[in-house]
Structures are given as C-alpha cells and as structure tokens.
Coordinates of C-alpha atoms and ligand atoms in Angstrom, one line a residue:
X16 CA 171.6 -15.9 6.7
X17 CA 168.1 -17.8 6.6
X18 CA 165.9 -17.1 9.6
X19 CA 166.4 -20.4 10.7
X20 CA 170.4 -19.4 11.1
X21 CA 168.9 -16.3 12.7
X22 CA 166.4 -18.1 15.2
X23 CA 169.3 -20.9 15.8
X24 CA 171.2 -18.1 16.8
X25 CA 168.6 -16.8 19.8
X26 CA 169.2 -17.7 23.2
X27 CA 173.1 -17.0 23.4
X28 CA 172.7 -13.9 25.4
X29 CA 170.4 -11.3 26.3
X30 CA 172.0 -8.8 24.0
X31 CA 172.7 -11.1 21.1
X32 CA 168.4 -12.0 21.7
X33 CA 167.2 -8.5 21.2
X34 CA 169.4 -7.6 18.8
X35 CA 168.6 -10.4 16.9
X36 CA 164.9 -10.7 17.5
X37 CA 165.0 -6.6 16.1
X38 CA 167.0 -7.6 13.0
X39 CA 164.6 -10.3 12.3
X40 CA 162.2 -7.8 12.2
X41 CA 163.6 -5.8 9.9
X42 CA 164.5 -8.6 7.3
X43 CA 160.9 -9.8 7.8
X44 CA 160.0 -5.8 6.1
X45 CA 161.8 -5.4 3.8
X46 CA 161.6 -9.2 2.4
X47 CA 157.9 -8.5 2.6
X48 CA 157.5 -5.6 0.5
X49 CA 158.1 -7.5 -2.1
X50 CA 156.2 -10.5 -1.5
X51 CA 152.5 -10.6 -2.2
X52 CA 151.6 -11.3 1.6
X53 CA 152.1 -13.7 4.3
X54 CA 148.9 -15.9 3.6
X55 CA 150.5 -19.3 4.1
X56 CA 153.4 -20.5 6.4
X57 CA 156.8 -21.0 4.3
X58 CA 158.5 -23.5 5.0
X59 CA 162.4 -23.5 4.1
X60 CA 164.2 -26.8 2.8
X61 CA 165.1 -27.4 6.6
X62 CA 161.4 -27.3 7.7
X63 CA 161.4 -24.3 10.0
X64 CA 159.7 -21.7 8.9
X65 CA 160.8 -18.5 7.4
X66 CA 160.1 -15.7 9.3
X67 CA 161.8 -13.1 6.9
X68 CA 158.2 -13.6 4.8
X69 CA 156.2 -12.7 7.7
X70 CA 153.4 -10.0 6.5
X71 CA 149.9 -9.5 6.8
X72 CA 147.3 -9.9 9.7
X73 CA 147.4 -12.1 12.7
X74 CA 144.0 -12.6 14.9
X75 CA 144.8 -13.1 18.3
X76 CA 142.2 -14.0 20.6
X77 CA 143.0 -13.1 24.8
X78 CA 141.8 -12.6 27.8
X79 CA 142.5 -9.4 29.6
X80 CA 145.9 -10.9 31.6
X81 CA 146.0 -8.4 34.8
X82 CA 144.3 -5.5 33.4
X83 CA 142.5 -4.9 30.2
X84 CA 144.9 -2.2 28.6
X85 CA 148.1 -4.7 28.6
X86 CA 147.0 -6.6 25.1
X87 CA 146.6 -3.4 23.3
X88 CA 150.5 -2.1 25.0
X89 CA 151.7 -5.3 23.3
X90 CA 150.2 -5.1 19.8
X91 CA 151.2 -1.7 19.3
X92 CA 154.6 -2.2 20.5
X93 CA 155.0 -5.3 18.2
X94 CA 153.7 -3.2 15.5
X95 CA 155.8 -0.4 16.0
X96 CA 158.6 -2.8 15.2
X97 CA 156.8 -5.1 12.3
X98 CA 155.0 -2.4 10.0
X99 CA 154.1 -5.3 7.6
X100 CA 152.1 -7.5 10.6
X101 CA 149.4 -5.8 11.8
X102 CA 147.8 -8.2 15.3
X103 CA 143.7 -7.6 15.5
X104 CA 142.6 -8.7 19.0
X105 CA 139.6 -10.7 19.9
X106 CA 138.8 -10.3 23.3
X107 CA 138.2 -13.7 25.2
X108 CA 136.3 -13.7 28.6
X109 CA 138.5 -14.5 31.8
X110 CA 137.4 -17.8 32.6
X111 CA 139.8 -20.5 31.3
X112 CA 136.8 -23.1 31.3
X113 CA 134.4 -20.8 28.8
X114 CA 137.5 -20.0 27.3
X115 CA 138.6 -23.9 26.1
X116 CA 135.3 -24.8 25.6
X117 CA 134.6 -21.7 23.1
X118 CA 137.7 -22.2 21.2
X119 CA 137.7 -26.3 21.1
X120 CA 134.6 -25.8 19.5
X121 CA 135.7 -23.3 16.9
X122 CA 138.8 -24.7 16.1
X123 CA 137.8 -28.6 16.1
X124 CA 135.3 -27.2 13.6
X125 CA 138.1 -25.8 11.6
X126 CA 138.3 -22.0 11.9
X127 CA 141.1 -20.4 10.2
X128 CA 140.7 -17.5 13.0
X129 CA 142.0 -16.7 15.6
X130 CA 145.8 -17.2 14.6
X131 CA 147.2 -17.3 17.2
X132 CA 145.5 -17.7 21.0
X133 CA 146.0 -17.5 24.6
X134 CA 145.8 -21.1 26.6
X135 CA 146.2 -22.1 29.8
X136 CA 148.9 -23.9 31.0
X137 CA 146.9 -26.9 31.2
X138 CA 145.7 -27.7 27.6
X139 CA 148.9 -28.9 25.8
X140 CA 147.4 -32.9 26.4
X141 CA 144.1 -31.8 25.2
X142 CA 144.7 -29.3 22.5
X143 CA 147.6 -31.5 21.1
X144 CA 145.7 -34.7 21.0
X145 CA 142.7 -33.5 19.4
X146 CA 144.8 -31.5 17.0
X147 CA 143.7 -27.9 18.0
X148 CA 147.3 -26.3 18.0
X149 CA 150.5 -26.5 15.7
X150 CA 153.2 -28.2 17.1
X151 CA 155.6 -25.7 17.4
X152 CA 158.8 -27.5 17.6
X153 CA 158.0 -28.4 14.0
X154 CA 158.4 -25.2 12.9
X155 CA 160.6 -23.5 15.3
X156 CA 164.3 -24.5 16.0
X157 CA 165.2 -26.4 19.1
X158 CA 167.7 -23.1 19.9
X159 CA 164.0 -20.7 19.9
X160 CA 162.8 -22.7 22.9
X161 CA 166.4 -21.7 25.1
X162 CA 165.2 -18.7 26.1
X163 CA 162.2 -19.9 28.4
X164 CA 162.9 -20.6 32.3
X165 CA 163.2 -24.3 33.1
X166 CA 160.7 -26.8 33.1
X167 CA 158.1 -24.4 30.9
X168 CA 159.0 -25.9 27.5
X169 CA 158.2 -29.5 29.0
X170 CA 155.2 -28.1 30.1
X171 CA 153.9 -26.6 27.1
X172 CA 154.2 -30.5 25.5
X173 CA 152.2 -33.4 25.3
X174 CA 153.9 -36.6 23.5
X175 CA 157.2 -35.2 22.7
X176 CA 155.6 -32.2 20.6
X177 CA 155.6 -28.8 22.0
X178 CA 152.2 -27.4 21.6
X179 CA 152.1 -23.7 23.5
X180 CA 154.9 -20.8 23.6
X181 CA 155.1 -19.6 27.5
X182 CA 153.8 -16.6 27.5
X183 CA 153.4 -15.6 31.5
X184 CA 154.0 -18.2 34.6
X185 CA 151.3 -17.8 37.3
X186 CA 151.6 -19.0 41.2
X187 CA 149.3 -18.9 43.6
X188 CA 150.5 -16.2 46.8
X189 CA 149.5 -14.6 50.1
X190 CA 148.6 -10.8 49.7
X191 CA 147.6 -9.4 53.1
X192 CA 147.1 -6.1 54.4
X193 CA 149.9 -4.7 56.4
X194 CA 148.5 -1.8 57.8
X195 CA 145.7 -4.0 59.3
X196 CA 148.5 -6.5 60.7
X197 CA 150.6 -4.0 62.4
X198 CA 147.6 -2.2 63.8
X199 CA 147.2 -6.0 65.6
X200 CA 151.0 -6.5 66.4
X201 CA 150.9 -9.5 63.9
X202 CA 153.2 -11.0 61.5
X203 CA 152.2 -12.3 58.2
X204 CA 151.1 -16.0 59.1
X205 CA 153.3 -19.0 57.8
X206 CA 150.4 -21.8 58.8
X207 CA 146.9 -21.7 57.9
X208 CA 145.6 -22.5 61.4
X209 CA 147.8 -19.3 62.4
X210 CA 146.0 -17.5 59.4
X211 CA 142.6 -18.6 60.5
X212 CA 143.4 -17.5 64.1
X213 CA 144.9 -13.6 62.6
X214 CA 142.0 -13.3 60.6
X215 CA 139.8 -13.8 63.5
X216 CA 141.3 -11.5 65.8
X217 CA 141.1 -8.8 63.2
X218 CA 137.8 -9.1 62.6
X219 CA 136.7 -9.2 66.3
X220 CA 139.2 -6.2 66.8
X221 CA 136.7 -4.7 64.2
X222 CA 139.1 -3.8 61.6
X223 CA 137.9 -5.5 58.4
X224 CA 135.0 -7.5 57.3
X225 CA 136.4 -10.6 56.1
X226 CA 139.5 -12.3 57.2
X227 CA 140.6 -14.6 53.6
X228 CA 138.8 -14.4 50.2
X229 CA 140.3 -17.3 47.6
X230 CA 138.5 -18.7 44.5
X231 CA 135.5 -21.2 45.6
X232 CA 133.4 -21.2 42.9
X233 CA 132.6 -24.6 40.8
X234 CA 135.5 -23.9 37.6
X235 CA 139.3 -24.3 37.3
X236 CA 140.3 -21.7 40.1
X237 CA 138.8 -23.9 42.9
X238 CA 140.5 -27.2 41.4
X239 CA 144.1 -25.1 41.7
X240 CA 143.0 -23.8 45.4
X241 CA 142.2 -27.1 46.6
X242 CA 145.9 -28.6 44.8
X243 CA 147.5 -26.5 47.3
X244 CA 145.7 -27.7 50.3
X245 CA 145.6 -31.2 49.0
X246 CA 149.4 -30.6 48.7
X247 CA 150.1 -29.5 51.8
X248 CA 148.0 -32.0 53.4
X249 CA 150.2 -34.8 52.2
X250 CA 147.7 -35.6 49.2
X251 CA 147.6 -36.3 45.5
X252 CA 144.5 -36.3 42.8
X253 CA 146.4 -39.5 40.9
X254 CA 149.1 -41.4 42.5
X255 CA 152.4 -42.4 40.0
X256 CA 150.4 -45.1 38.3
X257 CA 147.7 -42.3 37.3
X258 CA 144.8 -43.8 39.7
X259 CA 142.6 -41.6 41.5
X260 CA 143.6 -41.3 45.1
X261 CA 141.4 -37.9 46.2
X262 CA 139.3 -40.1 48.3
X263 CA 141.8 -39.7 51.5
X264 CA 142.4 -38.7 54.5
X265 CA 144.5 -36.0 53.3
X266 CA 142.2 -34.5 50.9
X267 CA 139.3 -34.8 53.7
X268 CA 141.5 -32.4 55.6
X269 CA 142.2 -30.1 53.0
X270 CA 138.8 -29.6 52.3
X271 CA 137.4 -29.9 55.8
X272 CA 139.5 -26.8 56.2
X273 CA 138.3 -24.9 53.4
X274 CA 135.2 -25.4 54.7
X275 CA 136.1 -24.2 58.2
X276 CA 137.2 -21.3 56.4
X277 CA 133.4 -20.1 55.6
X278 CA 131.4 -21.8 58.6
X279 CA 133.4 -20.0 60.6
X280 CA 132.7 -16.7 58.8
X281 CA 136.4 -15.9 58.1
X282 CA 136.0 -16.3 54.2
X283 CA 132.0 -14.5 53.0
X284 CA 129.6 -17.5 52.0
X285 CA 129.4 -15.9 49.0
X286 CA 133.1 -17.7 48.7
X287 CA 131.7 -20.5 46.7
X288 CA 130.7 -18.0 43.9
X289 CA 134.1 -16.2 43.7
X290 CA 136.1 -16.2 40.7
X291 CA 139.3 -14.2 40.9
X292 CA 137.9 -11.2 40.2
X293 CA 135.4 -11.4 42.9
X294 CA 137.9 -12.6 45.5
X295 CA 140.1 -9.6 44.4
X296 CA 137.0 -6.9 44.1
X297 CA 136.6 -7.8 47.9
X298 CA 140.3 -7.1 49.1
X299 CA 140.5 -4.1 46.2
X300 CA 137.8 -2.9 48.5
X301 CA 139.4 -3.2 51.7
X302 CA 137.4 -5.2 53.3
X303 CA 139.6 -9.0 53.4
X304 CA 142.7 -8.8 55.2
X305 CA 144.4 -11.8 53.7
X306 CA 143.8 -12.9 49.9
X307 CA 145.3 -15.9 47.9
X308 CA 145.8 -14.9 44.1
X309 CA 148.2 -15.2 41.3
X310 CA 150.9 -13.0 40.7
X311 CA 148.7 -10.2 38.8
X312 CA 147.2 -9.5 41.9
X313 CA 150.2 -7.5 42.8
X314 CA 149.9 -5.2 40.2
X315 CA 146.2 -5.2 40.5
X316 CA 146.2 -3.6 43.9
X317 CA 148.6 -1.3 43.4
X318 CA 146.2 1.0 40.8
X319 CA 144.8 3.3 42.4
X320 CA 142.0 3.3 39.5
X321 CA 140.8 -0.5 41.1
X322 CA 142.0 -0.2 44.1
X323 CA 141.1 1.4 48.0
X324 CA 144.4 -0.7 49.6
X325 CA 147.4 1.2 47.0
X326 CA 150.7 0.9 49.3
X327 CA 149.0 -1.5 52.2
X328 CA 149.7 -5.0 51.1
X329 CA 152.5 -7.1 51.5
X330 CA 152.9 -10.7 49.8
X331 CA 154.6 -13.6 51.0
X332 CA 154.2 -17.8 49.8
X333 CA 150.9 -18.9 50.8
X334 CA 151.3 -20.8 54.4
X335 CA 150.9 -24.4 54.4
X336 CA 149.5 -26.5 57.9
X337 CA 152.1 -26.6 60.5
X338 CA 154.0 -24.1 58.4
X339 CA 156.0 -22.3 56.8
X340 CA 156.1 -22.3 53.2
X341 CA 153.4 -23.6 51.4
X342 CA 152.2 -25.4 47.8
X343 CA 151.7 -23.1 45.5
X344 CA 149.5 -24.5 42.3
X345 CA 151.5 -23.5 39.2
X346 CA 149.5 -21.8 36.3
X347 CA 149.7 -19.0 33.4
X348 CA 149.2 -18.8 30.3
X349 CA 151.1 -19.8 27.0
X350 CA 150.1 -19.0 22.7
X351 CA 149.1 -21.7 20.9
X352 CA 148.9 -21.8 17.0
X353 CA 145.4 -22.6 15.4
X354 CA 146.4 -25.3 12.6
X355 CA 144.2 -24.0 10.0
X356 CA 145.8 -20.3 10.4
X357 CA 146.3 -18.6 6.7
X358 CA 149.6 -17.2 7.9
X359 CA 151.7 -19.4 10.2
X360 CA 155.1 -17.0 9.2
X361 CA 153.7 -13.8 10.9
X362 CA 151.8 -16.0 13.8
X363 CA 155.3 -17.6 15.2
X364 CA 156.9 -14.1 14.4
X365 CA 154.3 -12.6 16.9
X366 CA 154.8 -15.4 19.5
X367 CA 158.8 -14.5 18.9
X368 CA 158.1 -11.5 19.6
X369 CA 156.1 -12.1 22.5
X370 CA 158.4 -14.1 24.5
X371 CA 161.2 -12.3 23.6
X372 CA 162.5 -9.6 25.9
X373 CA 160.5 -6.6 25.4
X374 CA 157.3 -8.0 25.8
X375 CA 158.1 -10.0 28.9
X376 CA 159.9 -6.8 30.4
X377 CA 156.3 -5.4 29.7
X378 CA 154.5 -7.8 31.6
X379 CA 157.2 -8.7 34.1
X380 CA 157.6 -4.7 35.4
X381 CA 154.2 -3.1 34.8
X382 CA 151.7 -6.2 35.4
X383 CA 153.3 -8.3 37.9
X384 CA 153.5 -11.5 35.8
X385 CA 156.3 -13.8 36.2
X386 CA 158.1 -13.9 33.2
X387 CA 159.1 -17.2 31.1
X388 CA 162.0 -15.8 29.3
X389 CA 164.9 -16.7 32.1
X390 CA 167.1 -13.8 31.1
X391 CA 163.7 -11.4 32.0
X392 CA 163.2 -13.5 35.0
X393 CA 167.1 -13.3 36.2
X394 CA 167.0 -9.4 35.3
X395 CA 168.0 -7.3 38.6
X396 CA 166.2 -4.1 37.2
X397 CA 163.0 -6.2 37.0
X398 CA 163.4 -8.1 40.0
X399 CA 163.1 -4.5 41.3
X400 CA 159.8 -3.8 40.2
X401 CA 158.0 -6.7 40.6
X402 CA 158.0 -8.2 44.5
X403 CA 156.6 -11.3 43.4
X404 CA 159.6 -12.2 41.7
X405 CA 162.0 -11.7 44.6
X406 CA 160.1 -14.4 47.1
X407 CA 159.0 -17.1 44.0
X408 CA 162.5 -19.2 44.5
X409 CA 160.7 -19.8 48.3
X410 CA 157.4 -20.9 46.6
X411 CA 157.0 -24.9 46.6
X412 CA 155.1 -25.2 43.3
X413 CA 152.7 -27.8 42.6
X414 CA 151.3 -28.9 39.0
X415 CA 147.6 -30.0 38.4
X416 CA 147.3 -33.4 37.1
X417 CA 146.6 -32.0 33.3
X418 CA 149.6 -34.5 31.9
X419 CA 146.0 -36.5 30.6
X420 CA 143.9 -35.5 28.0
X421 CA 141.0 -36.0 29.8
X422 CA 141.9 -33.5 32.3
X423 CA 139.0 -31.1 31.9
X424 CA 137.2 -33.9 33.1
X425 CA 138.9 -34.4 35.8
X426 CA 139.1 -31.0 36.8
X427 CA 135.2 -30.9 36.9
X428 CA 134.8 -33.9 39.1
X429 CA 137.1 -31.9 41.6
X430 CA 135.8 -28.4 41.7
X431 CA 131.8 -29.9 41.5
X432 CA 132.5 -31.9 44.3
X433 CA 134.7 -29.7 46.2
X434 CA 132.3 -26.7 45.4
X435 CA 129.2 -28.8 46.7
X436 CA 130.9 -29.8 50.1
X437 CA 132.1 -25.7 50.9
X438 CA 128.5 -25.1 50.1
X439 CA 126.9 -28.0 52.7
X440 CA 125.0 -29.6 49.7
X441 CA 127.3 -32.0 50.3
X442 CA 128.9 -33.8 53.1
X443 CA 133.1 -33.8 52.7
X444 CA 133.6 -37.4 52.9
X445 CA 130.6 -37.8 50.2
X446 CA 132.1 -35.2 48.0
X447 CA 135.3 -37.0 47.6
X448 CA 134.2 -40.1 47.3
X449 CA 132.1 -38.8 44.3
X450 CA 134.8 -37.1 43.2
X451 CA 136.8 -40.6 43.1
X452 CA 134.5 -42.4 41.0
X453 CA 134.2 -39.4 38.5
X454 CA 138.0 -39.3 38.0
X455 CA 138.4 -42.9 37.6
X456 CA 135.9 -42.9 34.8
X457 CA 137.6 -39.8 33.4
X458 CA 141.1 -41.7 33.8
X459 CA 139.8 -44.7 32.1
X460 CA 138.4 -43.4 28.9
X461 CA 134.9 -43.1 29.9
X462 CA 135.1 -39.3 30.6
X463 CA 135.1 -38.1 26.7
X464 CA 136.3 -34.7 26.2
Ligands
LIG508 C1 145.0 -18.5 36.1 C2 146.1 -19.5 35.8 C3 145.5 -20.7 35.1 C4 144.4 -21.2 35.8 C5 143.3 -20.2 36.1 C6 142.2 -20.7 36.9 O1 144.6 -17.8 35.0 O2 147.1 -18.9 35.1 O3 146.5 -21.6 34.9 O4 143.8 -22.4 35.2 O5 143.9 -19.1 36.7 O6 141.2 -19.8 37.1

C-alpha cells in the first residue's frame, strides 16, 4: 500500500485515523533506514507525496500558542513516534503582525528554513498569492483534508489551492471573575451596556480595579475586537461587492463604545497599548473583573504558575448590544509549508502528525485550544476538560475581511484609525472616515503588500 492508499485511507474513523496515522509512522522508519535522507519531497506517479521516505530534520518556526512549554510537548511526542524526523524549533515572537512581516521577508527572499511554520488564519490570500507557502492539496490527498471541522479547509485557501493545515481555531470569549460577581449578586452580563453597568458597580463596591481589559493596541488584535463590535452593531468593513463600508453609523457605534469603555475608566487607558498578554497579565493579576480573550485564556488562568484567579473564572460568549449572544471574531492558527523547504516528505508528515489526534488531544485538553480535527472536537472525554468547547456551538462567529490579498493593509487602516480615536488623537467620526479612504486604496490595488 503507497502512502497515498494510506492517507486516502484517513478520515474514516477515529480509530482507523490513529491507527493509521501510527502505521504511517512506522513505514516512514523503516523505509528510511535505508534511504540516504529525506532532503527533497518525493513525489509518487500520482503526485502526492510519499510520506513512507519521510527522514531527516524539519525547522519549524512558532510562537508560544498558550504557554511556552506546549511546542516542545509536541516535538517530543512526534519524535517519540518518528525516530528518523527529528523537528528543531525556532521560536517566533507572539505578535502575528511582526510575525508575517519577519517571515514574508525571509521566505519571499527564498529561505529554505523554516520548513514548516505557524500562520494565522488570515494569510492564505497573501501567503498564496505571493507564493510564500506550498499548496498543500497538491501534495496531500483530498481524503487528508476530512478530518478538519467544517469550513477550516475553505479557510486555509485562497483561489481553489489550500495553503495552511488547521492547526488550532481561536474565538474570541467572555472570562469574568465569579467570585467577584457573586460577592455583587450579579449574573454574567449578556449585553455590553449591562457589562459596562456590572463592571461599574464592582468597582465602586471596591472590589477590583478595572472592570474589562480587551486588546486596544494599534496591531491585528484591535482590528478582531472592533469585528465583533462592528458585528454586533449591524456593520461590515466591505459590503458583498468588496467596497469599504466602515464609515457608518454602525461602526461609529461600535467604536464610540469602545471608547466609552476607557473615558469612563472601566477599561485602564493604558488599554490602547494592550496586547493579549497585557490584557491577560491584568486579569491573571486579579485586578479586571471581566476580560475578552481567545480560548487559551482558559487555560492560562487556570496555572497557578501565571495566575492569582486559579478556580475564580467563569466564561460565557462575549455579549453583544441589546444581548444575548454576541460576535465572536474567528482566529487561530494553521502550518504552512515554505516552498523552498529541502524536505517536503518529513514537513507534511509533521503537519500529519500535528492535526491528527494526538496532538490536537494535546492542545484541546491541556491548553484550552479548540481543536480543528472534528473527531477531537466531537470527543466527550475532551469536551470534559476544556469549557470552552462545551459553549462554542452558542458563539456567533465572525471572519475578518482577509479573503483579499491586500488584507494586511487593510487591517492597518482599521486598527491605526481605531487605535487613534480610543486614544482621543482622533475624533470617531474622523477616524473612520480615514479609515474609509485607506481601505478603498488598499481594495483597489494601491495598498501594495
Ligand atoms: C490570535 C488569533 C489570530 C489573530 C491574533 C491577533 O492569535 O488566533 O487569528 O490574528 O490573535 O492578535
């Protein structure tokens, strides 16, 4: 049986998947020892790759997921099954922006390292376009991409190629502080104005600092915070003929609200510097009671080595105005293949592995992700572990406007402006009308990349 056969195979069933994905492994070793090593992708008569020649080293450059340890878990787990692959880690900062810049740069100028990398969601138009990842569809059978949860494959494509493997979904939630809530008599709020008015009363009742710390800083995190209050406001960035329509009344209201968020001293002013990890660092601390984040966040304040709050929070879907329910702005993270990689055959052979059931249990129960393999996802004994999983069916999920390959560009004019109005630089309507003319030259070609 060729590895195609074998891959073609994947997907039936849970059991048939790991005991497949494990006998792969074991073809790929011994088929290896007697090959010189996997310095070039193979590709059989049928155009797939052969994994069963997989050998050798793949560079894989990440950032640190939820916590720092959970890249080196992975590696040595995958290693513990492929003896002939050994993964060497290059450890990328956390912020997607520095992240696409560093490796656009590298890879346009025609790296052969890293192998394999970590992308956002949001890079398949970009990435694929200027040829900085292998379509993987070219090498992988149709049957390899069955196992991820719906939607993520279409996704992880630009122009009918699949560029990124979906590695971990994130969605933006509501972690609050339940010891604080029932010390007030309140329930979790389902509206923002409800969550503006909860955090007020618990900071005049003296019982924490801040009321809501989110992501305000000028970079990616504030353009998928402001999606979800566009959202909810009844807004879009590009209307169905990909025009800019931020300049509305919708997205005045969104942001007027953000903004209402720090003048009225619920969120720090520092908010317009915060990153995740600042926004988390504060609640960590104990001193926010509510805190929008992705589904790491979970996990992140459950250890007691980050965190003062271990067994106080709860999470729900972020609220929306009016309530309940709100947007939540779809992210996470997929592995993209470097086109001039020396060995293709271990590099899809570690992505296998990687979205194949062991890993994602990995992520799924000890980090809080949400995982893209749909038999992980489905999994009762996961669902167990990991809250976030049991309330994401009641999450409305939105996607950032990323379909166009000059969405970096876009993204900028909406997180500059946005950032400048939360800091008063700026007036709201100003902002967004700035932020209008900057996507429409982004839109129409004139934004570069
Ligand atoms: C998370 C999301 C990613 C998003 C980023 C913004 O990492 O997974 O999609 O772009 O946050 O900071």
């Amino acid at each position: 049986m060729n590895s195609r056969t074998k891959l073609g195979t994947l997907g039936l069933s849970v059991l048939t998947l790991s005991a497949l994905v494990a006998g792969c492994g074991t073809a790929a070793n011994t088929a290896t020892n007697t090959t010189s090593n996997g310095t070039s992708g193979t590709q059989n008569a049928s155009g797939t790759v052969d994994l069963s020649k997989a050998s050798g080293t793949v560079v894989w450059a990440a950032s640190p997921i939820a916590q720092t340890g959970i890249r080196k878990t992975l590696i040595s787990e995958f290693e513990k099954t492929h003896p002939n692959i050994k993964v060497q880690l290059v450890e990328l900062p956390n912020n997607t922006d520095t992240n696409r810049q560093s490796l656009a740069t590298e890879i346009g100028g025609g790296a052969t390292t890293p192998d394999v990398y970590m992308g956002d969601v949001i890079w398949p138009a970009q990435f694929g376009q200027n040829q900085l990842a292998v379509p993987l569809n070219k090498y992988l059978p149709s049957s390899f991409f069955n196992r991820f949860a719906s939607g993520l494959v279409q996704g992880a494509s630009y122009k009918g190629n699949v560029y990124g493997a979906p590695l971990f979904v994130d969605s933006g939630f509501l972690y609050y502080r339940k010891d604080l809530l029932q010390k007030a008599g309140l329930q979790p709020p389902q509206s923002w104005e409800q969550l503006m008015s909860d955090a007020q009363t618990l900071q005049k009742k003296g019982l924490v600092k801040y009321g809501f710390v989110w992501q305000g800083a000028p970079y990616e995190g504030l353009t998928c915070d402001f999606m979800e209050y566009l959202t909810d406001a009844g807004g879009q960035v590009l209307n169905s003929q990909g025009q800019p329509t931020i300049d509305s009344p919708q997205a005045q209201k969104a942001v007027s609200f953000m903004k209402s968020l720090i003048t009225s001293g619920v969120s720090p002013k520092a908010e317009v510097t915060f990153q995740e990890a600042q926004s988390m660092n504060v609640f960590d601390q104990g001193n926010a009671a509510f805190l929008r984040n992705w589904d790491y966040a979970w996990s992140n304040s459950q250890n007691p080595a980050d965190s003062k709050v271990v067994g106080k929070v709860g999470v729900e879907p972020l609220p929306t105005f009016g309530g309940p329910n709100g947007h939540a702005t779809i992210g996470g993270w997929d592995l993209y293949v470097n086109p001039h990689t020396k060995n293709l055959n271990a590099s899809l052979e570690f992505i296998n592995w990687m979205t194949g059931v062991q890993a994602q249990t990995i992520l799924a129960t000890k980090y809080s992700e949400i995982p893209t393999n749909a038999a992980v996802q489905n999994d009762p004994q996961v669902k167990k572990v990991n809250p976030v999983l049991n309330i994401v069916s009641q999450v409305k999920l939105v996607s950032r406007p990323s379909q166009t390959p000059s969405y970096p560009q876009v993204s900028q004019a909406i997180y500059t402006n946005v950032n400048q109005a939360l800091s008063g630089g700026t007036s709201v309507s100003a902002a967004l009308k700035k932020a209008q003319q900057q996507i429409q030259s982004a839109v129409s070609g004139n934004g570069g990349l």
